[in-house]
Coordinates of C-alpha atoms in Angstrom, one line a residue:
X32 CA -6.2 28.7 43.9
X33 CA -8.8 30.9 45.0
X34 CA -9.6 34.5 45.4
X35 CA -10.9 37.4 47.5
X36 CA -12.8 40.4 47.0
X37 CA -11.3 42.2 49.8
X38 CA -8.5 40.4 50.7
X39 CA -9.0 39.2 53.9
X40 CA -9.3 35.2 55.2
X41 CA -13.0 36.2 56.1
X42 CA -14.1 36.8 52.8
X43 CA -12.6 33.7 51.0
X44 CA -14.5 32.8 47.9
X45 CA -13.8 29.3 45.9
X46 CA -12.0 29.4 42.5
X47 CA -15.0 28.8 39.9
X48 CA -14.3 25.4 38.1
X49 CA -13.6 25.1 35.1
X50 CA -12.2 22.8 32.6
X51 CA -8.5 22.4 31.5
X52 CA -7.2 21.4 28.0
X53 CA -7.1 19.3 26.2
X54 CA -4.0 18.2 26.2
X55 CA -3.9 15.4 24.3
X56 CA -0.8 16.1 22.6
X57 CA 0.8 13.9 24.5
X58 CA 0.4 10.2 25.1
X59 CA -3.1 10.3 24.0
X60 CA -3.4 10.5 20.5
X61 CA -2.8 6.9 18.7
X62 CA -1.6 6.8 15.3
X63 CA -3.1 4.1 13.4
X64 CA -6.4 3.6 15.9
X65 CA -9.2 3.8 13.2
X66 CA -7.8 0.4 11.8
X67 CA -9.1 -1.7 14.2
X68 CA -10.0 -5.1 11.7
X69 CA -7.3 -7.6 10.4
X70 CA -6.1 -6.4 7.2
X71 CA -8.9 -7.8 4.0
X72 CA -11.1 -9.3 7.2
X73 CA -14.7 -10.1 5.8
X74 CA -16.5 -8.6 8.1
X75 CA -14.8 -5.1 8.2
X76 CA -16.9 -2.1 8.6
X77 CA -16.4 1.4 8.9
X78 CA -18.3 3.6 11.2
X79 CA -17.8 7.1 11.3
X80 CA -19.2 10.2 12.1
X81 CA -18.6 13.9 13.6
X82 CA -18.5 15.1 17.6
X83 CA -20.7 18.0 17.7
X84 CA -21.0 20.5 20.5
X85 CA -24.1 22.0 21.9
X86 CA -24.9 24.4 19.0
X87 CA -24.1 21.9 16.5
X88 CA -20.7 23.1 16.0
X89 CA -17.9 20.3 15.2
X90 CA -15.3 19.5 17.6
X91 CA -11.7 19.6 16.5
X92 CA -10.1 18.2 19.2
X93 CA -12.1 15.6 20.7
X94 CA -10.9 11.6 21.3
X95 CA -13.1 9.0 20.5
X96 CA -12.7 5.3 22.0
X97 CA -13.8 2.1 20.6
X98 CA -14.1 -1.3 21.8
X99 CA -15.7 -4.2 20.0
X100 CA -16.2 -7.9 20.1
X101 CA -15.4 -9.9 17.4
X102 CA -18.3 -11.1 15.0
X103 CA -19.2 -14.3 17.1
X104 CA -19.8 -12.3 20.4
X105 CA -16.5 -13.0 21.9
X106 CA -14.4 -10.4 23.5
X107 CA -10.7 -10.6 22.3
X108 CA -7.9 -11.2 24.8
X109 CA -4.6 -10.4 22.1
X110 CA -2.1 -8.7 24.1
X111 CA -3.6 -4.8 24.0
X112 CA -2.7 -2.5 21.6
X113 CA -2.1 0.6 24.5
X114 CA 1.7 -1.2 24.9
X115 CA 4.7 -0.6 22.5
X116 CA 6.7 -3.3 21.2
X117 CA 10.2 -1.7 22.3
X118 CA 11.8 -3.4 19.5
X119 CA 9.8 -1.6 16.9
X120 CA 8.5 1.3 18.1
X121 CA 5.3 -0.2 16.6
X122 CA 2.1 -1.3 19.0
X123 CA 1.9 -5.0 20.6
X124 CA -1.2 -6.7 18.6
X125 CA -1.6 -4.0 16.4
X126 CA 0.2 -5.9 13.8
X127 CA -2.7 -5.7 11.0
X128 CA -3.4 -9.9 11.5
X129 CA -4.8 -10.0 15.0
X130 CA -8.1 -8.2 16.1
X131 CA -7.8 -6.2 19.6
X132 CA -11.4 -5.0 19.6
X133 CA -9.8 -1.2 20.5
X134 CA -8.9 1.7 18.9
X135 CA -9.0 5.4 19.5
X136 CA -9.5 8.4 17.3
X137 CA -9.0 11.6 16.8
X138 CA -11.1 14.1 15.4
X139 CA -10.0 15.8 12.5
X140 CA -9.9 19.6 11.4
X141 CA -13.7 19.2 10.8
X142 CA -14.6 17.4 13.9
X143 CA -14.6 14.1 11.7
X144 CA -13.6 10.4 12.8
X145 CA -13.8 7.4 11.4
X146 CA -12.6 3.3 12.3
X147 CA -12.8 0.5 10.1
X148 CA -13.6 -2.3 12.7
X149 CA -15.2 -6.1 12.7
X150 CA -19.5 -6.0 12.5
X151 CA -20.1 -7.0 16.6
X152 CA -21.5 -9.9 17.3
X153 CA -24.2 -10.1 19.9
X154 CA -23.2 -10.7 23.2
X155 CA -26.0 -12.0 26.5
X156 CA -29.7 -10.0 25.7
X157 CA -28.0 -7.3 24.1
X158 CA -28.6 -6.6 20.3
X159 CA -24.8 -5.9 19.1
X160 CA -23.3 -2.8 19.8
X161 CA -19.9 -1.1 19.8
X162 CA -18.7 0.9 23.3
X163 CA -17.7 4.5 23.3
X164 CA -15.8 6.5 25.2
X165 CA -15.5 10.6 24.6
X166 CA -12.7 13.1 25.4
X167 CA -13.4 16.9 24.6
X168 CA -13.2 20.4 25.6
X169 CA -15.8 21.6 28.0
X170 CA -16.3 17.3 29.9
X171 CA -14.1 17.1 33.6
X172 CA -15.3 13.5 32.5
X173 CA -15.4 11.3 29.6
X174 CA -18.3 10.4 28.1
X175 CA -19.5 6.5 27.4
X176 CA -22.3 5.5 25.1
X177 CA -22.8 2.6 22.6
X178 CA -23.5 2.2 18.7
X179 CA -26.3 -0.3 17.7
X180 CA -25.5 -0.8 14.3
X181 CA -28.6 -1.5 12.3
X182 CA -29.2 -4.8 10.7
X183 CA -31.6 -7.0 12.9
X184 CA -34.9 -5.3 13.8
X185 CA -35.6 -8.1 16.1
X186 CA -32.8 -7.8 18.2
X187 CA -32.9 -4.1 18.5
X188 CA -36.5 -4.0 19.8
X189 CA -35.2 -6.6 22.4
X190 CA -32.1 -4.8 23.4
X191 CA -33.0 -3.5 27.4
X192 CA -31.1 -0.5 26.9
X193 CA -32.9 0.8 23.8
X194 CA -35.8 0.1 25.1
X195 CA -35.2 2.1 28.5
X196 CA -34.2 5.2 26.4
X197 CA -37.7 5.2 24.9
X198 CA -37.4 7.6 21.7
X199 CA -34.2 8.5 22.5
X200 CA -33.0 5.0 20.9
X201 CA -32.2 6.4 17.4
X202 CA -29.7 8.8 19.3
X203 CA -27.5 5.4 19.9
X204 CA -28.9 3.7 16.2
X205 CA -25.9 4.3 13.2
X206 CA -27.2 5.1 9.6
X207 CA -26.9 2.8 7.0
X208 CA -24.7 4.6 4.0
X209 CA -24.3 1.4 2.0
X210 CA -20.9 -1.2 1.5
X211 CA -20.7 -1.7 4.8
X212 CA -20.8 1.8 6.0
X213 CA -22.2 3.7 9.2
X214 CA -22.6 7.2 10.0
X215 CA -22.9 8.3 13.8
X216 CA -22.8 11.3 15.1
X217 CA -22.2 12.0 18.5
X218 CA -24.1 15.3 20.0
X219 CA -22.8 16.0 23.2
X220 CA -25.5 18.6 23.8
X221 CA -28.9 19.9 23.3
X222 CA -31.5 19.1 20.2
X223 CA -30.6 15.2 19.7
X224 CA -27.9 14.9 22.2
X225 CA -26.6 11.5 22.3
X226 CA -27.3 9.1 25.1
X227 CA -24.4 8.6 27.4
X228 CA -24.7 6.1 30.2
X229 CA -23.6 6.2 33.6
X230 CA -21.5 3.3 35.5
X231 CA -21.8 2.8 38.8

C-alpha cells in the first residue's frame, strides 16, 4: 500500500514500515512450555526472568523460546514437542518422562516468564548455555541470544562468545537466586540491552 501527497503516479511515496501484531493468539502460544524437565528430574532448574523494552517497561506479550541440552552435553532427538498427538489432543514427547530440550513461553500480565528445565551440559569449547529465541512487539525479526548460567568460573572465562562481547558478558550471565534458581532478564533496548547474536 502506499500513498501520495498529490495524487499523481509521479509523486509516489513508499508506505513507512512498520510492525504488525502480535498475533500470537493463534498457533503460537504453548500451553504447558515452561515445563521442559521430566517430572522429579535431579537436575531441574528454573530460569526465569522479565522482557523489558527500551525504557525499561515490561512486555506483556512477548514469546520466549528455549532449547537445551541435557546435562551430559547431548542434544535430545525425542520426537518434538511442536506436534500433537491426534489421539489426545496432548503434545508428542511432552509426556512429563521424556526431555525434548524445548519449550516456549509466554510472558505474563507483568512481562514475567519462567521454565523449569535440565542444568545444560557443556557442549564443544562452549561453557553451557541455554538458546533463546524472542517474539515481541516493535522486532520484524526474532531475536536469539544465550543464557550462561553461572556455576563454573573456568569455563565461563573460556567460553569464545563471552569473551568476544567483552563487558557486555554479564548481559548473557543468569543470577544466582538460590535452590536451583536463575533470574534473567532480557533488555531488548538501551542501558544493558541484552546481547543478541546474528546467524548467518
Amino acid at each position: 500500500m502506499t500513498k501520495t501527497d498529490t495524487g499523481s503516479p509521479e509523486n509516489v511515496l513508499p508506505t513507512p514500515s512498520h510492525t504488525v501484531g502480535p498475533f500470537y493468539g493463534y498457533a503460537l502460544p504453548f500451553r504447558g512450555g515452561e515445563d521442559i524437565a521430566p517430572l522429579g528430574h535431579p537436575d531441574t532448574v528454573t530460569v526465569h526472568g522479565y522482557v523489558l523494552d527500551g525504557e525499561g517497561r515490561p512486555l506483556p506479550d512477548a514469546l520466549v523460546e528455549l532449547w537445551g541440552p541435557r546435562p551430559d552435553g547431548t542434544v535430545p532427538e525425542v520426537d518434538g514437542s511442536l506436534r500433537r498427538d491426534p489421539a489426545t489432543g496432548g503434545y508428542l514427547g511432552r509426556n512429563g518422562v521424556e526431555f525434548t530440550g524445548w519449550g516456549r513461553i509466554q510472558t505474563d500480565a507483568d512481562g514475567h516468564w519462567y521454565a523449569r528445565t535440565l542444568r545444560p551440559g557443556a557442549r564443544g569449547d562452549s561453557a553451557p548455555y541455554l538458546s533463546v529465541c524472542v517474539f515481541a512487539r516493535g522486532l520484524l525479526v526474532h531475536l536469539f541470544t544465550r543464557i550462561y548460567l553461572p556455576r563454573d568460573e573456568a569455563a565461563l572465562a573460556a567460553d569464545p562468545l563471552l569473551a568476544r562481547v567483552g563487558d557486555r558478558r554479564d548481559t548473557l550471565i543468569a543470577g544466582a537466586e538460590g535452590d536451583g534458581t536463575y533470574r534473567f532478564d532480557i533488555r531488548l533496548q538501551g542501558e544493558g540491552e541484552t546481547v543478541f547474536l546474528e546467524f548467518r
